PDB file of C-alpha atoms in Angstrom:
ATOM      1  CA  MET A  13     -16.045 -15.745  19.416  1.00 47.00           C
ATOM      2  CA  ALA A  14     -16.503 -13.018  22.033  1.00 48.00           C
ATOM      3  CA  LEU A  15     -13.786 -10.659  23.231  1.00 49.00           C
ATOM      4  CA  MET A  16     -13.077  -9.884  26.857  1.00 51.00           C
ATOM      5  CA  HIS A  17     -10.924  -6.804  27.210  1.00 52.00           C
ATOM      6  CA  GLU A  18     -11.712  -3.152  26.769  1.00 54.00           C
ATOM      7  CA  PRO A  19      -9.680  -1.383  24.055  1.00 57.00           C
ATOM      8  CA  THR A  20      -6.161  -0.459  25.170  1.00 67.00           C
ATOM      9  CA  ALA A  21      -4.344   2.867  24.890  1.00 72.00           C
ATOM     10  CA  PRO A  22      -2.788   1.992  21.473  1.00 76.00           C
ATOM     11  CA  TYR A  23      -6.305   1.299  20.171  1.00 75.00           C
ATOM     12  CA  HIS A  24      -7.494   4.736  21.267  1.00 79.00           C
ATOM     13  CA  SER A  25      -4.397   6.326  19.709  1.00 84.00           C
ATOM     14  CA  ALA A  26      -5.099   4.553  16.421  1.00 85.00           C
ATOM     15  CA  GLN A  27      -8.727   5.736  16.517  1.00 87.00           C
ATOM     16  CA  ASP A  28      -7.611   9.332  17.135  1.00 91.00           C
ATOM     17  CA  ALA A  29      -5.109   9.020  14.286  1.00 90.00           C
ATOM     18  CA  LEU A  30      -7.847   7.781  11.961  1.00 90.00           C
ATOM     19  CA  ARG A  31      -9.916  10.870  12.756  1.00 92.00           C
ATOM     20  CA  VAL A  32      -6.939  13.069  11.912  1.00 94.00           C
ATOM     21  CA  LEU A  33      -6.403  11.248   8.609  1.00 93.00           C
ATOM     22  CA  GLU A  34     -10.085  11.648   7.732  1.00 93.00           C
ATOM     23  CA  SER A  35      -9.774  15.383   8.367  1.00 93.00           C
ATOM     24  CA  VAL A  36      -6.608  15.662   6.279  1.00 95.00           C
ATOM     25  CA  ALA A  37      -8.270  13.769   3.417  1.00 92.00           C
ATOM     26  CA  ARG A  38     -11.120  16.292   3.368  1.00 93.00           C
ATOM     27  CA  HIS A  39      -8.625  19.034   2.445  1.00 94.00           C
ATOM     28  CA  PRO A  40      -6.717  17.977  -0.704  1.00 92.00           C
ATOM     29  CA  ALA A  41      -5.027  21.386  -0.871  1.00 92.00           C
ATOM     30  CA  GLY A  42      -3.785  21.046   2.700  1.00 94.00           C
ATOM     31  CA  ALA A  43      -5.096  21.747   6.199  1.00 94.00           C
ATOM     32  CA  ASP A  44      -3.536  23.696   9.040  1.00 94.00           C
ATOM     33  CA  ALA A  45      -3.085  22.210  12.494  1.00 94.00           C
ATOM     34  CA  ALA A  46      -5.670  24.458  14.130  1.00 94.00           C
ATOM     35  CA  GLY A  47      -8.341  23.337  11.682  1.00 94.00           C
ATOM     36  CA  LEU A  48      -7.416  19.682  12.104  1.00 95.00           C
ATOM     37  CA  ALA A  49      -7.627  19.986  15.884  1.00 94.00           C
ATOM     38  CA  ARG A  50     -11.139  21.418  15.632  1.00 94.00           C
ATOM     39  CA  GLU A  51     -12.363  18.842  13.138  1.00 93.00           C
ATOM     40  CA  ALA A  52     -10.880  15.870  14.964  1.00 92.00           C
ATOM     41  CA  GLY A  53     -11.885  17.145  18.393  1.00 93.00           C
ATOM     42  CA  LEU A  54      -8.354  16.934  19.786  1.00 93.00           C
ATOM     43  CA  ASP A  55      -6.356  19.341  21.895  1.00 92.00           C
ATOM     44  CA  PRO A  56      -3.281  20.869  20.178  1.00 92.00           C
ATOM     45  CA  GLY A  57      -0.770  18.863  22.216  1.00 93.00           C
ATOM     46  CA  ARG A  58      -2.432  15.567  21.383  1.00 93.00           C
ATOM     47  CA  LEU A  59      -2.696  16.525  17.724  1.00 94.00           C
ATOM     48  CA  THR A  60       0.987  17.469  17.548  1.00 94.00           C
ATOM     49  CA  ALA A  61       2.011  14.047  18.886  1.00 93.00           C
ATOM     50  CA  LEU A  62      -0.281  12.259  16.426  1.00 93.00           C
ATOM     51  CA  LEU A  63       0.932  14.289  13.446  1.00 95.00           C
ATOM     52  CA  ARG A  64       4.517  13.515  14.410  1.00 94.00           C
ATOM     53  CA  MET A  65       3.723   9.790  14.414  1.00 91.00           C
ATOM     54  CA  LEU A  66       1.711   9.984  11.185  1.00 93.00           C
ATOM     55  CA  ARG A  67       4.491  11.849   9.371  1.00 94.00           C
ATOM     56  CA  ARG A  68       7.100   9.354  10.583  1.00 91.00           C
ATOM     57  CA  GLU A  69       4.932   6.506   9.249  1.00 90.00           C
ATOM     58  CA  GLY A  70       4.361   8.246   5.900  1.00 91.00           C
ATOM     59  CA  TYR A  71       0.617   8.770   6.350  1.00 92.00           C
ATOM     60  CA  VAL A  72       0.831  12.563   6.119  1.00 94.00           C
ATOM     61  CA  GLU A  73       3.263  15.100   4.695  1.00 95.00           C
ATOM     62  CA  GLN A  74       3.813  18.764   5.490  1.00 95.00           C
ATOM     63  CA  THR A  75       4.059  21.297   2.689  1.00 95.00           C
ATOM     64  CA  ALA A  76       6.502  24.185   2.591  1.00 92.00           C
ATOM     65  CA  ASP A  77       3.868  26.549   3.983  1.00 93.00           C
ATOM     66  CA  GLY A  78       3.115  24.227   6.923  1.00 93.00           C
ATOM     67  CA  ALA A  79      -0.129  22.652   5.654  1.00 95.00           C
ATOM     68  CA  TRP A  80      -0.787  18.931   6.124  1.00 96.00           C
ATOM     69  CA  ILE A  81      -1.642  16.662   3.175  1.00 95.00           C
ATOM     70  CA  THR A  82      -2.025  12.905   2.729  1.00 94.00           C
ATOM     71  CA  GLY A  83       1.211  10.936   2.404  1.00 93.00           C
ATOM     72  CA  ASP A  84       2.312   8.168   0.092  1.00 91.00           C
ATOM     73  CA  THR A  85       1.738   5.374   2.636  1.00 89.00           C
ATOM     74  CA  LEU A  86      -1.894   6.380   3.101  1.00 88.00           C
ATOM     75  CA  ARG A  87      -2.449   6.569  -0.644  1.00 88.00           C
ATOM     76  CA  ARG A  88      -1.043   3.086  -1.176  1.00 87.00           C
ATOM     77  CA  LEU A  89      -2.977   1.494   1.705  1.00 86.00           C
ATOM     78  CA  SER A  90      -6.203   3.213   0.653  1.00 81.00           C
ATOM     79  CA  SER A  91      -5.984   1.787  -2.868  1.00 78.00           C
ATOM     80  CA  ALA A  92      -7.893  -1.386  -3.612  1.00 71.00           C
ATOM     81  CA  HIS A  93      -5.191  -2.381  -6.096  1.00 80.00           C
ATOM     82  CA  GLY A  94      -2.242  -3.994  -4.335  1.00 83.00           C
ATOM     83  CA  HIS A  95      -3.614  -3.304  -0.852  1.00 84.00           C
ATOM     84  CA  GLU A  96      -2.508  -6.611   0.695  1.00 89.00           C
ATOM     85  CA  ARG A  97       1.037  -6.250  -0.629  1.00 90.00           C
ATOM     86  CA  ALA A  98       1.230  -2.625   0.516  1.00 90.00           C
ATOM     87  CA  LEU A  99      -0.044  -3.599   3.972  1.00 90.00           C
ATOM     88  CA  ARG A 100       2.457  -6.425   4.347  1.00 93.00           C
ATOM     89  CA  GLU A 101       5.326  -4.166   3.239  1.00 93.00           C
ATOM     90  CA  LYS A 102       4.244  -1.421   5.640  1.00 92.00           C
ATOM     91  CA  LEU A 103       3.945  -3.808   8.572  1.00 92.00           C
ATOM     92  CA  GLN A 104       7.362  -5.263   7.758  1.00 94.00           C
ATOM     93  CA  GLN A 105       8.905  -1.784   7.759  1.00 92.00           C
ATOM     94  CA  THR A 106       7.352  -1.133  11.172  1.00 90.00           C
ATOM     95  CA  LEU A 107       8.599  -4.459  12.539  1.00 94.00           C
ATOM     96  CA  ASP A 108      12.111  -3.868  11.180  1.00 94.00           C
ATOM     97  CA  ARG A 109      12.215  -0.452  12.850  1.00 90.00           C
ATOM     98  CA  LEU A 110      10.942  -1.924  16.130  1.00 90.00           C
ATOM     99  CA  ARG A 111      13.543  -4.705  15.979  1.00 94.00           C
ATOM    100  CA  ASP A 112      16.320  -2.157  15.617  1.00 93.00           C
ATOM    101  CA  ALA A 113      14.863   0.101  18.322  1.00 88.00           C
ATOM    102  CA  VAL A 114      14.486  -2.610  20.973  1.00 90.00           C
ATOM    103  CA  GLY A 115      17.388  -4.817  19.866  1.00 92.00           C
ATOM    104  CA  ALA A 116      15.242  -7.943  19.772  1.00 95.00           C
ATOM    105  CA  ALA A 117      13.165 -10.047  17.407  1.00 97.00           C
ATOM    106  CA  VAL A 118       9.562  -8.807  17.110  1.00 97.00           C
ATOM    107  CA  TYR A 119       6.431 -10.557  15.864  1.00 97.00           C
ATOM    108  CA  ILE A 120       2.851  -9.854  14.788  1.00 96.00           C
ATOM    109  CA  SER A 121       0.425 -12.626  15.639  1.00 95.00           C
ATOM    110  CA  ARG A 122      -3.282 -13.119  15.015  1.00 94.00           C
ATOM    111  CA  TYR A 123      -5.958 -15.475  16.290  1.00 95.00           C
ATOM    112  CA  GLU A 124      -7.657 -16.656  13.090  1.00 94.00           C
ATOM    113  CA  ASP A 125     -10.136 -19.491  12.595  1.00 93.00           C
ATOM    114  CA  GLY A 126      -9.499 -20.733  16.114  1.00 94.00           C
ATOM    115  CA  GLU A 127      -5.724 -20.923  15.734  1.00 96.00           C
ATOM    116  CA  VAL A 128      -2.643 -18.937  16.792  1.00 97.00           C
ATOM    117  CA  ARG A 129      -0.733 -17.650  13.783  1.00 96.00           C
ATOM    118  CA  VAL A 130       2.513 -15.667  13.653  1.00 96.00           C
ATOM    119  CA  THR A 131       1.860 -13.674  10.489  1.00 95.00           C
ATOM    120  CA  GLN A 132       5.059 -11.596  10.251  1.00 96.00           C
ATOM    121  CA  TYR A 133       8.278 -11.073  12.163  1.00 97.00           C
ATOM    122  CA  ALA A 134      11.572  -9.238  12.041  1.00 97.00           C
ATOM    123  CA  ALA A 135      14.792 -10.811  13.295  1.00 97.00           C
ATOM    124  CA  GLY A 136      18.516 -10.616  12.565  1.00 95.00           C
ATOM    125  CA  PRO A 137      21.972 -11.763  13.652  1.00 94.00           C
ATOM    126  CA  SER A 138      21.866  -9.648  16.818  1.00 93.00           C
ATOM    127  CA  ALA A 139      18.131 -10.247  17.338  1.00 95.00           C
ATOM    128  CA  PRO A 140      17.551 -13.978  16.779  1.00 95.00           C
ATOM    129  CA  ALA A 141      14.036 -15.317  16.325  1.00 96.00           C
ATOM    130  CA  VAL A 142      12.624 -18.014  18.566  1.00 96.00           C
ATOM    131  CA  ASN A 143      13.350 -21.509  17.297  1.00 94.00           C
ATOM    132  CA  GLU A 144       9.849 -22.903  16.605  1.00 95.00           C
ATOM    133  CA  TRP A 145      10.638 -26.368  17.904  1.00 96.00           C
ATOM    134  CA  VAL A 146       6.972 -26.973  18.710  1.00 97.00           C
ATOM    135  CA  ASP A 147       4.283 -25.571  16.394  1.00 96.00           C
ATOM    136  CA  PHE A 148       3.043 -22.254  17.812  1.00 96.00           C
ATOM    137  CA  ARG A 149      -0.530 -23.323  17.005  1.00 95.00           C
ATOM    138  CA  SER A 150      -0.343 -26.134  19.547  1.00 96.00           C
ATOM    139  CA  SER A 151       1.649 -24.312  22.242  1.00 97.00           C
ATOM    140  CA  ALA A 152      -0.450 -21.251  23.081  1.00 97.00           C
ATOM    141  CA  HIS A 153      -0.422 -22.270  26.740  1.00 97.00           C
ATOM    142  CA  ALA A 154       3.353 -21.831  26.870  1.00 98.00           C
ATOM    143  CA  THR A 155       4.055 -18.748  24.741  1.00 98.00           C
ATOM    144  CA  ALA A 156       3.594 -15.049  25.410  1.00 97.00           C
ATOM    145  CA  VAL A 157       1.970 -14.772  21.978  1.00 97.00           C
ATOM    146  CA  GLY A 158      -0.533 -17.533  22.670  1.00 97.00           C
ATOM    147  CA  LYS A 159      -1.412 -16.339  26.142  1.00 97.00           C
ATOM    148  CA  SER A 160      -1.836 -12.743  24.965  1.00 96.00           C
ATOM    149  CA  LEU A 161      -4.259 -13.881  22.264  1.00 96.00           C
ATOM    150  CA  LEU A 162      -6.165 -16.137  24.650  1.00 96.00           C
ATOM    151  CA  THR A 163      -6.570 -13.337  27.205  1.00 94.00           C
ATOM    152  CA  GLN A 164      -8.514 -11.413  24.574  1.00 92.00           C
ATOM    153  CA  LEU A 165     -11.100 -14.200  24.157  1.00 93.00           C
ATOM    154  CA  ASP A 166     -14.009 -14.952  26.445  1.00 93.00           C
ATOM    155  CA  HIS A 167     -13.960 -17.913  28.826  1.00 93.00           C
ATOM    156  CA  ASP A 168     -15.793 -20.298  26.488  1.00 95.00           C
ATOM    157  CA  ALA A 169     -13.504 -19.519  23.567  1.00 95.00           C
ATOM    158  CA  ARG A 170     -10.458 -20.130  25.748  1.00 96.00           C
ATOM    159  CA  ARG A 171     -11.807 -23.489  26.918  1.00 96.00           C
ATOM    160  CA  ASP A 172     -12.617 -24.416  23.331  1.00 96.00           C
ATOM    161  CA  HIS A 173      -9.045 -23.680  22.278  1.00 97.00           C
ATOM    162  CA  LEU A 174      -7.539 -25.696  25.121  1.00 96.00           C
ATOM    163  CA  SER A 175      -9.886 -28.609  24.388  1.00 96.00           C
ATOM    164  CA  ARG A 176      -8.389 -28.804  20.901  1.00 96.00           C
ATOM    165  CA  HIS A 177      -4.738 -28.493  21.945  1.00 96.00           C
ATOM    166  CA  ARG A 178      -3.228 -30.672  24.658  1.00 93.00           C
ATOM    167  CA  MET A 179      -1.174 -28.678  27.167  1.00 96.00           C
ATOM    168  CA  ALA A 180       2.141 -30.476  26.798  1.00 96.00           C
ATOM    169  CA  ARG A 181       5.027 -29.803  29.184  1.00 97.00           C
ATOM    170  CA  LEU A 182       7.675 -28.152  27.027  1.00 98.00           C
ATOM    171  CA  THR A 183      10.038 -27.080  29.834  1.00 98.00           C
ATOM    172  CA  SER A 184      10.037 -27.399  33.603  1.00 97.00           C
ATOM    173  CA  ARG A 185       8.280 -23.995  33.753  1.00 97.00           C
ATOM    174  CA  THR A 186       5.377 -24.829  31.418  1.00 98.00           C
ATOM    175  CA  ILE A 187       1.889 -24.627  32.918  1.00 97.00           C
ATOM    176  CA  THR A 188       0.023 -27.843  32.141  1.00 97.00           C
ATOM    177  CA  SER A 189      -3.027 -27.340  34.365  1.00 97.00           C
ATOM    178  CA  ASP A 190      -5.926 -25.844  32.413  1.00 94.00           C
ATOM    179  CA  ARG A 191      -7.466 -24.629  35.672  1.00 96.00           C
ATOM    180  CA  LEU A 192      -4.298 -22.726  36.623  1.00 97.00           C
ATOM    181  CA  LEU A 193      -3.823 -21.322  33.127  1.00 97.00           C
ATOM    182  CA  LEU A 194      -7.432 -20.161  32.851  1.00 97.00           C
ATOM    183  CA  SER A 195      -7.172 -18.517  36.266  1.00 96.00           C
ATOM    184  CA  ARG A 196      -4.063 -16.613  35.192  1.00 96.00           C
ATOM    185  CA  LEU A 197      -5.638 -15.576  31.894  1.00 96.00           C
ATOM    186  CA  GLU A 198      -8.731 -14.295  33.733  1.00 95.00           C
ATOM    187  CA  SER A 199      -6.610 -12.140  36.053  1.00 95.00           C
ATOM    188  CA  GLN A 200      -4.261 -10.762  33.372  1.00 92.00           C
ATOM    189  CA  PRO A 201      -4.668  -6.957  33.112  1.00 87.00           C
ATOM    190  CA  PRO A 202      -5.008  -5.924  29.437  1.00 78.00           C
ATOM    191  CA  THR A 203      -2.464  -3.120  29.863  1.00 78.00           C
ATOM    192  CA  VAL A 204       0.253  -5.382  31.328  1.00 86.00           C
ATOM    193  CA  PRO A 205       2.478  -7.389  28.940  1.00 92.00           C
ATOM    194  CA  VAL A 206       2.033 -11.164  29.001  1.00 95.00           C
ATOM    195  CA  LEU A 207       5.318 -12.948  29.702  1.00 95.00           C
ATOM    196  CA  ASP A 208       6.901 -16.271  28.782  1.00 97.00           C
ATOM    197  CA  LEU A 209       9.883 -16.883  31.037  1.00 97.00           C
ATOM    198  CA  GLN A 210      11.376 -20.033  29.498  1.00 97.00           C
ATOM    199  CA  GLU A 211       7.966 -21.731  29.391  1.00 98.00           C
ATOM    200  CA  TYR A 212       8.169 -22.507  25.673  1.00 98.00           C
ATOM    201  CA  ALA A 213      11.923 -22.948  25.230  1.00 97.00           C
ATOM    202  CA  VAL A 214      14.834 -23.069  27.664  1.00 97.00           C
ATOM    203  CA  GLY A 215      17.071 -20.068  27.056  1.00 96.00           C
ATOM    204  CA  THR A 216      14.376 -17.744  25.666  1.00 97.00           C
ATOM    205  CA  VAL A 217      12.082 -15.165  27.271  1.00 97.00           C
ATOM    206  CA  CYS A 218       9.223 -13.365  25.526  1.00 97.00           C
ATOM    207  CA  ALA A 219       6.612 -10.669  26.114  1.00 96.00           C
ATOM    208  CA  ALA A 220       3.460  -9.758  24.186  1.00 96.00           C
ATOM    209  CA  VAL A 221       1.001  -6.853  24.158  1.00 92.00           C
ATOM    210  CA  PRO A 222      -2.485  -6.869  22.578  1.00 90.00           C
ATOM    211  CA  ILE A 223      -3.351  -5.125  19.315  1.00 88.00           C
ATOM    212  CA  THR A 224      -7.079  -5.762  19.218  1.00 74.00           C
ATOM    213  CA  ALA A 225      -9.417  -3.801  16.966  1.00 63.00           C
ATOM    214  CA  GLY A 226     -13.078  -4.710  16.711  1.00 62.00           C
ATOM    215  CA  ALA A 227     -13.474  -8.467  16.264  1.00 69.00           C
ATOM    216  CA  SER A 228      -9.835  -8.908  15.248  1.00 78.00           C
ATOM    217  CA  VAL A 229      -7.573 -10.412  17.905  1.00 89.00           C
ATOM    218  CA  GLY A 230      -3.851  -9.839  17.615  1.00 92.00           C
ATOM    219  CA  CYS A 231      -0.674  -9.055  19.504  1.00 94.00           C
ATOM    220  CA  LEU A 232       2.830  -7.688  19.147  1.00 95.00           C
ATOM    221  CA  ALA A 233       5.567  -9.732  20.763  1.00 97.00           C
ATOM    222  CA  VAL A 234       9.286  -9.624  21.449  1.00 97.00           C
ATOM    223  CA  SER A 235      11.765 -12.400  22.273  1.00 97.00           C
ATOM    224  CA  LEU A 236      15.197 -12.281  23.868  1.00 97.00           C
ATOM    225  CA  PRO A 237      17.868 -14.799  24.862  1.00 96.00           C
ATOM    226  CA  VAL A 238      17.602 -15.457  28.597  1.00 96.00           C
ATOM    227  CA  GLU A 239      20.929 -13.727  29.267  1.00 96.00           C
ATOM    228  CA  ARG A 240      19.211 -10.502  28.148  1.00 95.00           C
ATOM    229  CA  ALA A 241      16.102 -11.082  30.263  1.00 95.00           C
ATOM    230  CA  HIS A 242      16.767  -7.881  32.219  1.00 95.00           C
ATOM    231  CA  ARG A 243      15.783  -5.964  29.057  1.00 95.00           C
ATOM    232  CA  LEU A 244      12.449  -7.732  28.578  1.00 95.00           C
ATOM    233  CA  ARG A 245      10.208  -5.308  30.453  1.00 91.00           C
ATOM    234  CA  ARG A 246      11.720  -2.285  28.717  1.00 92.00           C
ATOM    235  CA  ALA A 247      11.318  -3.967  25.328  1.00 92.00           C
ATOM    236  CA  ALA A 248       7.673  -4.799  26.095  1.00 90.00           C
ATOM    237  CA  ASP A 249       6.991  -1.207  27.104  1.00 88.00           C
ATOM    238  CA  ALA A 250       8.491  -0.059  23.791  1.00 88.00           C
ATOM    239  CA  LEU A 251       6.159  -2.434  21.940  1.00 87.00           C
ATOM    240  CA  ASN A 252       3.174  -0.943  23.742  1.00 84.00           C
ATOM    241  CA  ARG A 253       4.253   2.574  22.786  1.00 81.00           C
ATOM    242  CA  HIS A 254       4.636   1.586  19.132  1.00 81.00           C
ATOM    243  CA  ALA A 255       1.513  -0.564  18.808  1.00 83.00           C
ATOM    244  CA  ALA A 256      -0.652   2.289  17.501  1.00 84.00           C
ATOM    245  CA  PRO A 257       1.016   2.460  14.046  1.00 85.00           C
ATOM    246  CA  VAL A 258       0.477  -1.288  13.627  1.00 86.00           C
ATOM    247  CA  LEU A 259      -3.192  -0.988  14.552  1.00 83.00           C
ATOM    248  CA  LEU A 260      -3.548   1.952  12.218  1.00 85.00           C
ATOM    249  CA  SER A 261      -2.106   0.015   9.284  1.00 85.00           C
ATOM    250  CA  LEU A 262      -4.479  -2.875   9.973  1.00 82.00           C
ATOM    251  CA  ALA A 263      -7.469  -0.527  10.180  1.00 80.00           C
ATOM    252  CA  LEU A 264      -6.876   1.153   6.801  1.00 77.00           C
TER     253      LEU A 264
END
């Protein structure tokens, strides 16, 4: 399976954050910001923003004298014992915070073994999840999640997926022409959220942004009732801004 898109801004942020964490780990007694900036090759302003994010996520801590040391989250994710549980708990915390920040249900999805999989999500009474009335694995053509994942594959991998899953008409807005869908996937800019405007379910709109790292294909998505559709673009932009911590967790 080949990938199509160049890494996005969240990917670069996660890579920069990894360099900072590597520098912090080299100084068990603590490192000052100036030294970290030199070692990581980052300007002070960029480093300050990354340290703020890393402290919020629990990856680093600041001592009373201002030095930076590794945080509890990094220690737990770096341990071979209980790594998968720690990763799932960390991702769930991030999703819960995103749900509350954007006021909508949020999802992490992956393309694994040729199938679309929603691996985790956060929803609630005021942020209802999408009703999966048709299996997400067979409705990639109609969902923001599915289309975002497919945009990250090469042309042959997309055609292979569509050959295995019939493009059923789920609503009056669903695209059922493979030629039209493939054309839209080809022209989708990687930095622009993929939308589902009642294509999967009447009354629901969704948006998804890629979280691709290496050969791993994934996305973050958000769903809203159609009466809140005016908030969709703002919610998608918030997802893009907060994608780096998710990528970072997956990379550790």
